[in-house]
Coordinates of C-alpha atoms and ligand atoms in Angstrom, one line a residue:
M1 CA -122.3 -17.8 83.4
N2 CA -122.2 -21.4 82.5
R3 CA -125.4 -22.5 84.2
K4 CA -125.0 -26.3 83.7
R5 CA -128.0 -26.9 86.0
S6 CA -130.5 -26.2 83.3
Q7 CA -129.0 -28.5 80.7
C8 CA -130.9 -31.7 81.6
F9 CA -134.2 -29.8 81.7
W10 CA -133.8 -28.4 78.3
K11 CA -134.2 -32.0 77.1
V12 CA -137.8 -32.0 78.3
K13 CA -140.0 -32.5 75.3
V14 CA -143.1 -30.4 75.3
K15 CA -145.8 -31.6 73.0
S16 CA -148.4 -29.4 71.2
M17 CA -147.0 -26.2 72.8
G18 CA -148.0 -24.2 69.8
K19 CA -151.7 -25.0 70.4
M20 CA -151.6 -23.5 73.9
K21 CA -152.9 -20.1 74.5
S22 CA -150.1 -18.6 76.6
K23 CA -150.3 -15.7 79.1
G24 CA -146.6 -15.2 78.4
F25 CA -143.2 -15.6 79.9
L26 CA -143.3 -12.6 82.2
I27 CA -146.7 -13.0 83.8
N28 CA -146.2 -16.8 84.4
S29 CA -142.7 -16.3 85.7
L30 CA -143.9 -13.6 88.1
K31 CA -146.6 -15.9 89.5
G32 CA -144.1 -18.7 89.7
I33 CA -141.7 -16.4 91.6
K34 CA -144.4 -15.8 94.1
I35 CA -144.7 -19.5 94.7
M36 CA -140.9 -19.8 95.0
F37 CA -140.8 -16.9 97.6
E38 CA -143.6 -18.5 99.6
A39 CA -141.9 -21.9 99.6
N40 CA -138.8 -20.5 101.3
P41 CA -138.5 -16.7 101.7
S42 CA -135.0 -16.6 103.2
M43 CA -133.5 -19.0 100.7
F44 CA -135.2 -17.0 97.8
L45 CA -133.7 -13.7 99.0
L46 CA -130.3 -15.3 99.5
H47 CA -130.5 -16.5 95.9
V48 CA -131.3 -13.0 94.7
F49 CA -128.3 -11.7 96.7
F50 CA -125.9 -14.4 95.2
T51 CA -127.1 -13.7 91.7
T52 CA -126.6 -10.0 92.1
V53 CA -123.1 -10.4 93.5
H54 CA -122.3 -12.9 90.7
G55 CA -123.4 -10.3 88.0
A56 CA -121.4 -7.6 89.8
S57 CA -118.3 -9.8 90.0
W58 CA -118.0 -10.0 86.2
A59 CA -118.3 -6.2 86.0
L60 CA -115.6 -5.9 88.7
Q61 CA -113.4 -8.2 86.8
V62 CA -113.4 -5.8 83.8
V63 CA -112.5 -2.8 86.0
F64 CA -109.6 -4.7 87.7
M65 CA -108.3 -5.9 84.4
Q66 CA -108.1 -2.4 83.1
K67 CA -106.5 -1.2 86.3
F68 CA -103.9 -3.9 86.2
F69 CA -102.9 -3.4 82.6
D70 CA -102.7 0.4 83.2
A71 CA -100.6 -0.3 86.3
A72 CA -98.3 -2.6 84.4
Q73 CA -97.8 0.0 81.7
N74 CA -97.1 2.7 84.4
F75 CA -94.7 0.3 86.2
V76 CA -92.7 -0.2 82.9
A77 CA -92.7 3.6 82.5
D78 CA -91.4 3.9 86.1
K79 CA -94.5 5.8 87.1
I80 CA -95.5 3.4 90.0
D81 CA -93.5 1.0 92.1
L82 CA -93.6 -2.8 92.0
G83 CA -95.7 -3.1 95.2
T84 CA -98.5 -1.0 93.7
A85 CA -98.4 -3.0 90.5
I86 CA -98.6 -6.2 92.5
L87 CA -101.6 -4.8 94.4
Y88 CA -103.4 -4.4 91.1
L89 CA -102.4 -7.8 90.0
M90 CA -103.8 -9.2 93.3
G91 CA -107.0 -7.2 92.8
M92 CA -107.4 -8.7 89.3
G93 CA -106.7 -12.2 90.6
L94 CA -109.2 -11.7 93.4
S95 CA -111.9 -10.5 91.0
Y96 CA -111.3 -13.6 88.9
A97 CA -111.5 -15.8 92.0
L98 CA -114.7 -14.0 93.1
C99 CA -116.3 -14.7 89.7
Q100 CA -115.5 -18.4 89.8
L101 CA -116.6 -18.6 93.4
M102 CA -119.9 -16.9 92.8
N103 CA -120.5 -19.0 89.7
G104 CA -120.2 -22.1 91.8
V105 CA -122.2 -20.7 94.8
D106 CA -125.0 -19.3 92.6
N107 CA -125.4 -22.6 90.6
C108 CA -125.2 -24.8 93.7
H109 CA -127.7 -22.6 95.5
A110 CA -130.0 -22.7 92.6
L111 CA -130.0 -26.5 92.9
I112 CA -130.7 -26.3 96.6
L113 CA -133.5 -23.8 96.0
N114 CA -135.0 -26.1 93.3
K115 CA -135.1 -29.0 95.8
S116 CA -136.8 -26.8 98.4
V117 CA -139.4 -25.3 96.0
G118 CA -139.8 -28.7 94.4
K119 CA -141.3 -30.0 97.7
R120 CA -143.9 -27.2 97.6
T121 CA -144.8 -27.6 93.9
N122 CA -145.0 -31.4 94.2
G123 CA -147.2 -31.0 97.2
L124 CA -149.5 -28.6 95.2
I125 CA -149.7 -31.0 92.3
H126 CA -150.5 -34.0 94.6
Q127 CA -153.2 -32.1 96.3
S128 CA -154.7 -31.1 93.0
I129 CA -154.6 -34.6 91.6
D130 CA -156.2 -35.9 94.8
R131 CA -159.1 -33.5 94.2
L132 CA -159.7 -34.7 90.6
N133 CA -162.8 -36.5 89.6
V134 CA -161.8 -40.0 88.5
V135 CA -163.6 -39.7 85.2
E136 CA -161.2 -36.9 84.2
F137 CA -158.5 -39.6 83.7
E138 CA -160.6 -41.0 80.9
D139 CA -160.3 -37.8 78.9
T140 CA -157.0 -37.8 76.9
H141 CA -157.0 -34.0 76.4
R142 CA -157.4 -33.6 80.2
L143 CA -154.6 -36.2 80.8
D144 CA -152.4 -34.2 78.4
F145 CA -153.1 -31.1 80.3
I146 CA -152.3 -32.8 83.7
N147 CA -149.1 -34.3 82.3
K148 CA -148.0 -30.9 81.2
A149 CA -148.9 -29.5 84.6
I150 CA -146.7 -32.1 86.2
A151 CA -143.9 -31.2 83.8
G152 CA -144.6 -27.5 84.8
S153 CA -144.1 -28.3 88.5
Q154 CA -140.6 -29.4 87.6
N155 CA -139.9 -26.6 85.2
L156 CA -141.2 -23.8 87.3
V157 CA -138.0 -23.1 89.2
W158 CA -135.8 -23.0 86.1
V159 CA -138.3 -20.8 84.1
C160 CA -138.5 -18.4 87.1
L161 CA -134.7 -18.4 87.6
T162 CA -134.4 -17.3 84.0
L163 CA -136.4 -14.2 84.8
L164 CA -134.4 -13.6 88.1
D165 CA -131.1 -14.1 86.3
L166 CA -132.2 -11.8 83.5
V167 CA -132.9 -9.0 86.0
F168 CA -130.2 -9.6 88.7
F169 CA -127.4 -11.1 86.6
Y170 CA -127.5 -10.2 82.9
T171 CA -129.1 -6.8 83.3
I172 CA -126.4 -5.8 85.9
Y173 CA -123.6 -7.0 83.7
F174 CA -124.9 -5.7 80.4
S175 CA -125.8 -2.3 81.9
F176 CA -122.4 -2.0 83.3
M177 CA -120.7 -2.9 80.1
G178 CA -122.9 -0.5 78.1
W179 CA -122.0 2.3 80.4
Y180 CA -118.3 1.3 80.5
L181 CA -118.0 1.2 76.7
F182 CA -120.0 4.3 76.2
T183 CA -117.9 6.3 78.6
L184 CA -114.7 5.0 76.9
K185 CA -116.0 5.9 73.5
P186 CA -119.7 6.2 72.5
I187 CA -118.9 4.7 69.1
L188 CA -117.6 1.5 70.8
G189 CA -120.9 1.0 72.7
L190 CA -122.9 1.6 69.5
S191 CA -120.7 -0.8 67.4
I192 CA -121.1 -3.6 69.9
V193 CA -124.9 -3.2 69.8
I194 CA -124.8 -3.3 66.0
V195 CA -122.7 -6.5 65.9
F196 CA -125.1 -8.2 68.4
I197 CA -128.4 -7.4 66.6
P198 CA -128.0 -10.0 63.8
C199 CA -126.8 -12.5 66.4
I200 CA -130.0 -12.0 68.5
L201 CA -132.3 -12.1 65.5
S202 CA -130.7 -15.3 64.2
K203 CA -131.0 -16.9 67.7
F204 CA -134.7 -16.1 67.8
A205 CA -135.2 -17.4 64.2
Q206 CA -133.5 -20.7 65.4
I207 CA -135.8 -20.9 68.4
L208 CA -138.9 -20.5 66.2
S209 CA -137.7 -23.0 63.6
F210 CA -136.9 -25.6 66.4
K211 CA -140.3 -25.0 68.0
K212 CA -141.9 -25.8 64.6
L213 CA -139.7 -28.8 64.3
E214 CA -140.9 -30.0 67.7
E215 CA -144.6 -29.6 66.7
Q216 CA -144.0 -31.5 63.4
S217 CA -141.9 -34.2 65.0
A218 CA -144.0 -34.9 68.1
P219 CA -146.5 -37.3 66.4
I220 CA -143.7 -39.1 64.5
R221 CA -141.7 -39.4 67.8
R222 CA -144.8 -40.9 69.5
E223 CA -145.1 -43.3 66.6
Y224 CA -141.6 -44.6 66.8
E225 CA -141.6 -44.7 70.6
N226 CA -144.7 -46.9 70.4
Y227 CA -143.0 -49.3 67.9
E228 CA -139.9 -49.4 70.1
R229 CA -142.1 -50.3 73.1
C230 CA -143.7 -53.1 71.1
M231 CA -140.3 -54.7 70.8
T232 CA -138.6 -53.9 74.1
D233 CA -141.2 -53.3 76.7
K234 CA -141.7 -56.0 79.4
E235 CA -145.4 -56.0 78.7
F236 CA -145.0 -56.5 74.9
F237 CA -141.8 -58.3 74.1
K238 CA -142.8 -61.9 74.9
E239 CA -145.9 -61.8 72.6
T240 CA -144.1 -59.9 69.9
R241 CA -141.2 -62.5 70.0
L242 CA -143.7 -65.3 69.9
L243 CA -145.6 -63.8 67.0
G244 CA -142.3 -63.3 65.2
A245 CA -143.3 -59.7 64.7
T246 CA -140.0 -58.1 65.7
D247 CA -139.0 -57.5 62.0
F248 CA -142.4 -56.0 61.3
F249 CA -142.0 -53.5 64.1
T250 CA -138.3 -52.9 63.2
N251 CA -139.4 -51.8 59.7
L252 CA -142.1 -49.5 61.1
Y253 CA -139.7 -48.1 63.6
T254 CA -137.0 -47.5 60.9
S255 CA -139.4 -45.8 58.6
S256 CA -140.7 -43.4 61.3
L257 CA -137.1 -42.7 62.4
K258 CA -136.2 -41.9 58.7
K259 CA -139.1 -39.4 58.6
L260 CA -137.9 -37.8 61.8
N261 CA -134.3 -37.7 60.8
R262 CA -135.2 -36.0 57.5
L263 CA -137.1 -33.2 59.5
V264 CA -134.2 -32.8 61.9
F265 CA -131.7 -32.8 59.1
I266 CA -133.5 -30.0 57.2
A267 CA -133.8 -27.9 60.5
Q268 CA -130.1 -28.5 61.3
L269 CA -129.0 -27.6 57.8
K270 CA -130.9 -24.3 58.0
K271 CA -129.5 -23.6 61.5
N272 CA -125.9 -24.3 60.4
L273 CA -126.2 -22.1 57.3
L274 CA -127.6 -19.3 59.4
N275 CA -124.8 -19.8 61.9
L276 CA -122.2 -19.7 59.1
I277 CA -123.5 -16.3 57.8
L278 CA -123.7 -15.1 61.4
D279 CA -120.1 -16.1 62.1
I280 CA -118.9 -14.2 59.1
V281 CA -120.9 -11.1 60.1
T282 CA -119.5 -11.4 63.7
V283 CA -115.9 -11.8 62.6
I284 CA -116.2 -8.7 60.3
G285 CA -117.8 -6.9 63.2
Y286 CA -115.1 -7.9 65.7
G287 CA -112.4 -7.0 63.2
M288 CA -113.9 -3.5 62.9
I289 CA -114.1 -3.1 66.7
I290 CA -110.6 -4.3 67.2
Y291 CA -109.4 -1.9 64.5
M292 CA -111.2 1.0 66.2
L293 CA -109.7 0.0 69.5
F294 CA -106.3 -0.1 67.9
I295 CA -106.7 3.3 66.4
F296 CA -108.0 4.7 69.8
V297 CA -105.1 3.2 71.8
M298 CA -102.5 4.4 69.2
N299 CA -104.0 7.9 69.4
Q300 CA -103.9 7.6 73.1
E301 CA -107.6 8.2 73.3
I302 CA -108.0 5.1 75.5
S303 CA -105.5 3.5 77.8
V304 CA -103.8 0.1 77.1
G305 CA -105.7 -1.3 80.1
A306 CA -109.0 -0.2 78.6
F307 CA -107.9 -1.8 75.3
A308 CA -107.1 -5.1 77.0
A309 CA -110.3 -5.1 79.1
V310 CA -112.6 -4.4 76.2
L311 CA -110.8 -7.0 74.0
A312 CA -111.3 -9.7 76.7
S313 CA -114.9 -8.6 77.4
I314 CA -116.2 -8.7 73.8
Y315 CA -116.1 -12.5 73.7
R316 CA -117.7 -12.8 77.1
L317 CA -120.4 -10.3 76.1
Y318 CA -121.1 -12.3 73.0
S319 CA -121.3 -15.7 74.9
F320 CA -123.5 -14.3 77.6
M321 CA -125.8 -12.8 75.0
S322 CA -125.9 -16.0 73.0
E323 CA -126.5 -18.1 76.2
L324 CA -129.3 -15.8 77.4
V325 CA -131.1 -15.7 74.1
S326 CA -130.7 -19.2 72.7
E327 CA -130.4 -21.3 75.8
R328 CA -132.0 -19.5 78.7
I329 CA -134.9 -17.6 77.1
G330 CA -135.2 -20.2 74.3
W331 CA -135.7 -23.0 76.8
A332 CA -137.8 -20.9 79.2
S333 CA -140.2 -19.7 76.4
E334 CA -140.6 -23.3 75.2
N335 CA -141.4 -24.5 78.7
V336 CA -143.3 -21.6 80.2
G337 CA -146.5 -23.2 78.7
T338 CA -146.1 -26.1 81.1
V339 CA -145.7 -23.7 84.0
E340 CA -148.9 -22.0 82.9
N341 CA -150.6 -25.4 82.9
F342 CA -149.2 -26.0 86.4
L343 CA -150.5 -22.7 87.7
D344 CA -153.9 -23.2 86.1
F345 CA -154.1 -26.7 87.4
V346 CA -153.3 -25.9 91.0
N347 CA -155.6 -22.9 91.0
E348 CA -158.6 -24.7 89.5
R349 CA -160.2 -25.5 92.8
N350 CA -158.7 -23.6 95.7
E351 CA -160.7 -25.2 98.5
P352 CA -160.6 -29.0 98.9
E353 CA -164.0 -30.4 98.5
K354 CA -165.6 -31.2 101.9
R355 CA -167.3 -34.5 101.6
M356 CA -169.5 -36.0 104.3
P357 CA -168.8 -39.5 105.7
R358 CA -170.8 -42.0 103.8
P359 CA -173.9 -43.1 105.8
Q360 CA -174.2 -46.8 106.6
K361 CA -177.1 -49.1 106.5
V362 CA -179.0 -47.0 104.0
D363 CA -180.6 -47.9 100.6
I364 CA -178.7 -46.8 97.5
K365 CA -181.0 -45.3 94.9
L366 CA -180.3 -44.5 91.2
S367 CA -182.9 -42.3 89.6
N368 CA -182.8 -42.1 85.8
V369 CA -179.1 -42.3 85.7
S370 CA -177.3 -41.9 82.4
F371 CA -173.6 -41.6 81.8
S372 CA -171.3 -41.0 78.8
Y373 CA -167.5 -41.0 78.9
P374 CA -165.6 -37.8 78.0
M375 CA -164.9 -37.3 74.3
T376 CA -167.8 -39.5 73.2
D377 CA -171.5 -39.1 72.6
K378 CA -172.3 -42.7 73.1
M379 CA -174.2 -43.5 76.3
A380 CA -172.4 -46.1 78.4
L381 CA -175.4 -46.1 80.8
E382 CA -178.9 -45.0 79.8
N383 CA -181.8 -44.1 82.1
I384 CA -181.0 -46.5 84.9
S385 CA -183.4 -46.5 87.9
L386 CA -182.6 -48.9 90.6
T387 CA -182.9 -49.2 94.4
I388 CA -180.4 -51.4 96.2
P389 CA -181.8 -52.1 99.7
S390 CA -179.2 -52.0 102.5
G391 CA -177.7 -55.5 103.0
Q392 CA -178.7 -56.8 99.6
T393 CA -176.2 -58.8 97.5
L394 CA -176.7 -57.7 93.9
A395 CA -175.1 -59.3 90.9
I396 CA -174.7 -57.4 87.7
V397 CA -174.3 -59.5 84.5
G398 CA -174.2 -58.7 80.8
E399 CA -172.1 -59.1 77.7
N400 CA -168.8 -57.3 77.2
G401 CA -169.3 -53.6 77.0
S402 CA -172.8 -53.6 78.4
G403 CA -171.9 -51.1 81.1
K404 CA -171.2 -53.3 84.2
T405 CA -168.0 -51.6 85.3
T406 CA -169.3 -48.1 84.5
L407 CA -172.4 -48.8 86.6
C408 CA -170.3 -49.9 89.6
R409 CA -168.2 -46.7 89.3
V410 CA -171.2 -44.5 89.1
I411 CA -172.8 -46.2 92.2
M412 CA -169.5 -45.7 94.1
G413 CA -169.4 -42.0 93.1
L414 CA -166.1 -42.4 91.2
Y415 CA -167.9 -41.2 88.1
E416 CA -170.6 -38.5 88.4
A417 CA -173.8 -39.3 86.4
S418 CA -174.2 -37.2 83.3
Q419 CA -178.0 -37.2 84.0
G420 CA -180.0 -38.3 87.0
E421 CA -178.8 -38.9 90.5
V422 CA -177.3 -41.5 92.8
T423 CA -178.3 -41.1 96.5
Y424 CA -177.3 -42.9 99.7
G425 CA -180.3 -42.5 101.9
D426 CA -181.2 -38.9 101.0
V427 CA -177.7 -37.7 100.3
P428 CA -176.4 -37.4 96.8
V429 CA -173.2 -39.5 96.3
K430 CA -171.3 -36.5 95.0
N431 CA -171.4 -35.1 98.6
L432 CA -170.0 -38.2 100.2
S433 CA -166.5 -39.5 100.9
Y434 CA -165.4 -43.0 100.0
D435 CA -165.2 -44.4 103.5
H436 CA -167.1 -47.6 104.4
T437 CA -166.8 -48.6 100.7
S438 CA -164.5 -51.3 99.5
A439 CA -164.0 -52.4 95.9
V440 CA -161.9 -54.9 94.1
F441 CA -161.5 -53.9 90.5
Q442 CA -161.1 -55.8 87.3
K443 CA -157.8 -54.0 86.7
Y444 CA -156.6 -54.1 90.3
C445 CA -153.2 -52.8 91.4
K446 CA -150.2 -55.0 91.9
Y447 CA -148.3 -53.1 94.6
N448 CA -144.7 -54.0 94.8
M449 CA -144.7 -54.2 98.6
T450 CA -144.9 -57.0 101.2
V451 CA -148.0 -59.1 101.6
R452 CA -148.8 -57.3 104.8
E453 CA -148.5 -53.8 103.2
N454 CA -150.6 -55.0 100.2
L455 CA -153.4 -55.7 102.6
I456 CA -153.2 -52.9 105.1
I457 CA -152.9 -50.2 102.5
S458 CA -156.7 -50.3 102.1
Q459 CA -157.1 -48.9 105.6
M460 CA -153.9 -47.6 107.2
D461 CA -155.5 -46.5 110.4
K462 CA -157.0 -49.9 111.3
P463 CA -155.4 -51.7 114.1
T464 CA -154.2 -55.1 113.0
D465 CA -152.9 -58.3 114.4
E466 CA -151.3 -61.3 112.8
A467 CA -154.3 -63.6 113.3
M468 CA -156.7 -61.2 111.7
L469 CA -154.5 -60.8 108.6
M470 CA -154.0 -64.6 108.4
D471 CA -157.8 -65.1 108.5
I472 CA -158.4 -62.6 105.7
C473 CA -155.7 -64.3 103.6
D474 CA -157.4 -67.6 104.3
K475 CA -160.8 -66.3 103.2
S476 CA -159.4 -64.8 100.0
G477 CA -157.5 -68.0 99.1
V478 CA -154.0 -66.6 99.8
I479 CA -152.3 -69.7 100.9
L480 CA -149.5 -68.3 103.0
K481 CA -147.8 -71.7 103.5
D482 CA -147.2 -71.8 99.7
E483 CA -143.7 -71.7 98.4
S484 CA -144.2 -68.2 97.0
Y485 CA -144.9 -66.7 100.5
R486 CA -141.9 -68.1 102.4
G487 CA -141.9 -65.7 105.4
G488 CA -145.7 -65.5 105.7
L489 CA -146.9 -61.9 105.5
N490 CA -143.5 -60.4 105.1
P491 CA -142.1 -61.4 101.7
M492 CA -141.9 -58.6 99.1
L493 CA -144.1 -59.2 96.1
G494 CA -143.3 -58.3 92.5
R495 CA -139.9 -58.1 90.7
D496 CA -139.4 -54.3 90.9
F497 CA -137.6 -54.6 94.3
D498 CA -136.3 -58.1 93.9
G499 CA -139.4 -59.6 95.5
T500 CA -141.3 -62.9 94.6
E501 CA -143.3 -62.8 91.4
I502 CA -146.6 -64.5 92.0
S503 CA -149.1 -65.7 89.4
G504 CA -152.0 -63.6 88.1
G505 CA -154.5 -65.7 90.1
Q506 CA -152.4 -65.1 93.3
W507 CA -152.3 -61.4 92.6
Q508 CA -156.1 -61.4 92.3
R509 CA -156.4 -63.1 95.6
I510 CA -154.2 -60.5 97.2
A511 CA -156.4 -57.8 95.7
I512 CA -159.5 -59.5 97.2
A513 CA -157.8 -59.8 100.6
R514 CA -157.0 -56.1 100.4
G515 CA -160.7 -55.4 99.7
L516 CA -161.8 -57.5 102.6
F517 CA -159.4 -55.9 105.0
R518 CA -161.1 -52.5 104.6
D519 CA -164.0 -51.9 107.0
S520 CA -167.0 -51.4 104.7
D521 CA -170.7 -51.3 104.5
L522 CA -170.7 -51.5 100.7
M523 CA -168.5 -54.1 99.0
I524 CA -168.0 -54.2 95.2
L525 CA -166.3 -57.0 93.4
D526 CA -165.9 -56.0 89.7
E527 CA -164.9 -59.3 88.2
P528 CA -161.7 -59.7 90.1
T529 CA -161.6 -63.5 89.5
S530 CA -160.9 -63.9 85.8
A531 CA -157.6 -65.5 86.5
I532 CA -159.0 -67.9 89.1
D533 CA -160.4 -71.2 88.0
P534 CA -164.3 -71.6 88.2
L535 CA -164.4 -74.0 91.1
E536 CA -162.1 -71.8 93.2
E537 CA -164.1 -68.8 92.1
T538 CA -167.3 -70.4 93.4
R539 CA -165.6 -71.2 96.7
L540 CA -164.4 -67.6 97.0
Y541 CA -167.9 -66.2 96.2
N542 CA -169.5 -68.5 98.8
D543 CA -167.0 -67.2 101.4
F544 CA -167.6 -63.7 100.2
A545 CA -171.4 -64.1 100.7
K546 CA -170.8 -65.1 104.3
I547 CA -168.5 -62.1 104.9
C548 CA -171.0 -59.8 103.3
Q549 CA -174.0 -61.1 105.2
D550 CA -174.7 -57.7 106.9
K551 CA -173.3 -55.5 104.1
T552 CA -174.5 -54.3 100.8
A553 CA -172.6 -56.2 98.1
I554 CA -172.3 -55.9 94.4
I555 CA -170.6 -58.5 92.3
V556 CA -169.9 -58.4 88.6
T557 CA -169.0 -61.6 86.8
H558 CA -169.3 -63.3 83.5
R559 CA -169.5 -66.7 85.0
L560 CA -173.1 -67.2 85.9
G561 CA -172.4 -70.2 88.2
S562 CA -171.2 -67.7 90.8
V563 CA -174.2 -65.3 90.7
R564 CA -176.5 -67.7 92.4
I565 CA -175.2 -66.5 95.7
A566 CA -176.8 -63.1 95.0
D567 CA -180.2 -62.0 96.4
R568 CA -180.9 -60.3 93.1
I569 CA -179.5 -60.2 89.6
I570 CA -179.7 -57.4 87.1
V571 CA -178.9 -58.0 83.4
L572 CA -177.4 -55.1 81.4
K573 CA -177.5 -54.7 77.7
D574 CA -176.2 -51.6 75.9
G575 CA -176.2 -49.6 79.1
R576 CA -179.8 -50.4 80.1
I577 CA -181.3 -52.8 82.6
V578 CA -183.1 -55.5 80.6
Q579 CA -183.9 -58.0 83.4
D580 CA -184.1 -57.8 87.1
G581 CA -184.9 -60.7 89.5
K582 CA -183.7 -63.7 91.4
H583 CA -181.8 -66.5 89.6
S584 CA -184.8 -68.9 89.9
E585 CA -187.1 -66.3 88.3
L586 CA -184.7 -65.2 85.5
I587 CA -183.9 -68.8 84.5
S588 CA -187.5 -69.6 84.1
R589 CA -188.1 -66.7 81.7
D590 CA -187.0 -66.4 78.1
G591 CA -184.5 -63.6 78.0
E592 CA -180.9 -62.5 78.0
Y593 CA -180.1 -64.2 81.3
K594 CA -181.5 -67.6 80.3
K595 CA -179.5 -67.3 77.0
M596 CA -176.3 -66.6 78.8
F597 CA -176.9 -69.3 81.4
E598 CA -177.7 -71.9 78.7
S599 CA -174.5 -71.1 76.8
Q600 CA -172.5 -71.7 80.1
R601 CA -174.6 -74.7 81.3
K602 CA -171.9 -77.2 80.3
W603 CA -169.6 -75.6 82.9
Y604 CA -171.8 -76.2 85.9
V605 CA -173.8 -78.9 87.6
V606 CA -177.3 -77.4 87.8
E607 CA -179.2 -78.4 90.9
Ligands
ATP1 N1 -162.6 -44.8 79.0 C1 -163.6 -44.9 78.2 N2 -163.9 -44.0 77.3 C2 -164.9 -44.1 76.4 N3 -165.7 -45.2 76.4 C3 -165.6 -46.1 77.3 C4 -164.5 -46.1 78.3 N4 -164.6 -47.2 79.0 C5 -165.6 -47.9 78.6 N5 -166.2 -47.3 77.6 C6 -167.4 -47.7 76.8 O1 -168.5 -47.8 77.7 C7 -169.3 -48.9 77.5 C8 -169.4 -49.7 78.8 O2 -168.1 -50.2 79.2 P1 -167.9 -51.0 80.5 O3 -166.4 -51.2 80.7 O4 -168.7 -50.4 81.6 O5 -168.6 -52.4 80.1 P2 -168.5 -53.8 80.8 O6 -169.8 -54.4 80.7 O7 -167.9 -53.7 82.2 O8 -167.5 -54.6 79.9 P3 -166.6 -55.9 80.2 O9 -167.5 -57.0 80.5 O10 -165.8 -56.1 78.9 O11 -165.7 -55.5 81.4 C9 -168.6 -49.7 76.4 O12 -169.3 -49.4 75.2 C10 -167.2 -49.1 76.3 O13 -166.7 -49.1 75.0

């Protein structure tokens, strides 16, 4: 059948498949087939038709081959004329041509079907990802599951096509051959089955042993891929080169690779030994079948045409059987787990959550809020009670790891509190959408797009004009007349698409401009100024205070020189609020804030 289309997908590595509780190939394939049918019913039915004709064309070829050889023998014996013999020859030629044509049509249509179904599966995956709670991305098991679901969305078509081919191609061909051989001589049908049994068993043994190999080698592969990244990845290689650590990583890489090669070598050795034994059994089996055929044809129990047709078909039967078991079913059974993940993932929540628009000009209230990240018992936030009146500028300060970023995310509703509640007015934040909220994160995105697109992406539906964008750039410290921005708002940023690479500080300013562009009633700056010098940071925060005059604003920073613009400062320590007040109040009391401020005093001129 030569279905080359699946080859590249067989290379997909599925990790920890053995740990997955699978509902099985049949049930998942049937569910997947339903999705394929719904994606494009006419194309799906056309594919079933092509596959059936393709299967039947191989059967037809066997019939025409027998007919032609019999006709040739009859022509030599003067029983039929040349015209009739040529007709049979043409019939055999046409059946061969039909086979090749259907092979091409079937494979090509499978690719087209894959594209069409791919649109639907990608759409389903994107919808499901859009519905995820952000905190789920912090859970590595959950991330693993999502990654497998994404792989499943790509594998679904090929896994389901395996079932369709099994029913509409292989079953048609094998049933015909079984019937054909049995009607010729029952012993022939039986002998072929006997020769195939060890072949099928050995293929299954190989699948199992390679599955085991995949499980054993997955952690080693991750290990050496990590060492390889440390030497070659854009993010790593400069520092690795500077540290002179390339040899160190090369040694680690080589030793992991050795471990992996050893595992693969043992598995390959077993496989080759098994194949050798199998080949011997098959050759003996073939020899016996050919001997039987010879005896039958000599005794005139079967015709010369039947002898030739069976001889030609034995190899094809074997190769189809081997292709079906080791390649198609082998690959499908390895990857059906990912399809199951995909089906589970897209069915998790059928209805998109309906969230209300976020109310504006209301107080934000946190009542006894605690939060812990997935896969850890440690509380990142503990029993936080806080009311942020509408229009207040609140600064959150504290040492590294005290919970500032986590608190911002809980306030925005990106993370749901493990205990307690966050409300906007009277409405729990979990029932609200993210509109009227703007945030610039510590780890902001560097979109490889134009300056204009980098800004307007925060609110695509907002009408813009050049002057407004220029003004926002100005307030965020994006100096468009700088060399980097030749072309004003239009130059492409980032190297991915041959754009201009700008400095870390410039990227941060672009991120701030993006945050400012979005219409918002709540604005959060989670330390987006680490790559900007302190004086420029102070200027930015002063501008920010003016922009946020009628908004609720939350700023997170380590540099206490900037927090004086805030109406109120809270100090976090180990996930708890330890101080709360204005700068002038906190500086006059002994406590965390004063300690932090004193240690930074040398940076600032204190009025
Ligand atoms: N993804 C995560 N999974 C588990 N724990 C996390 C995760 N992210 C943060 N934490 C933990 O939660 C606590 C609070 O982290 P958070 O990032 O909120 O602190 P922070 O005050 O913003 O730190 P920094 O000043 O370094 O940005 C820390 O103990 C941190 O180790």
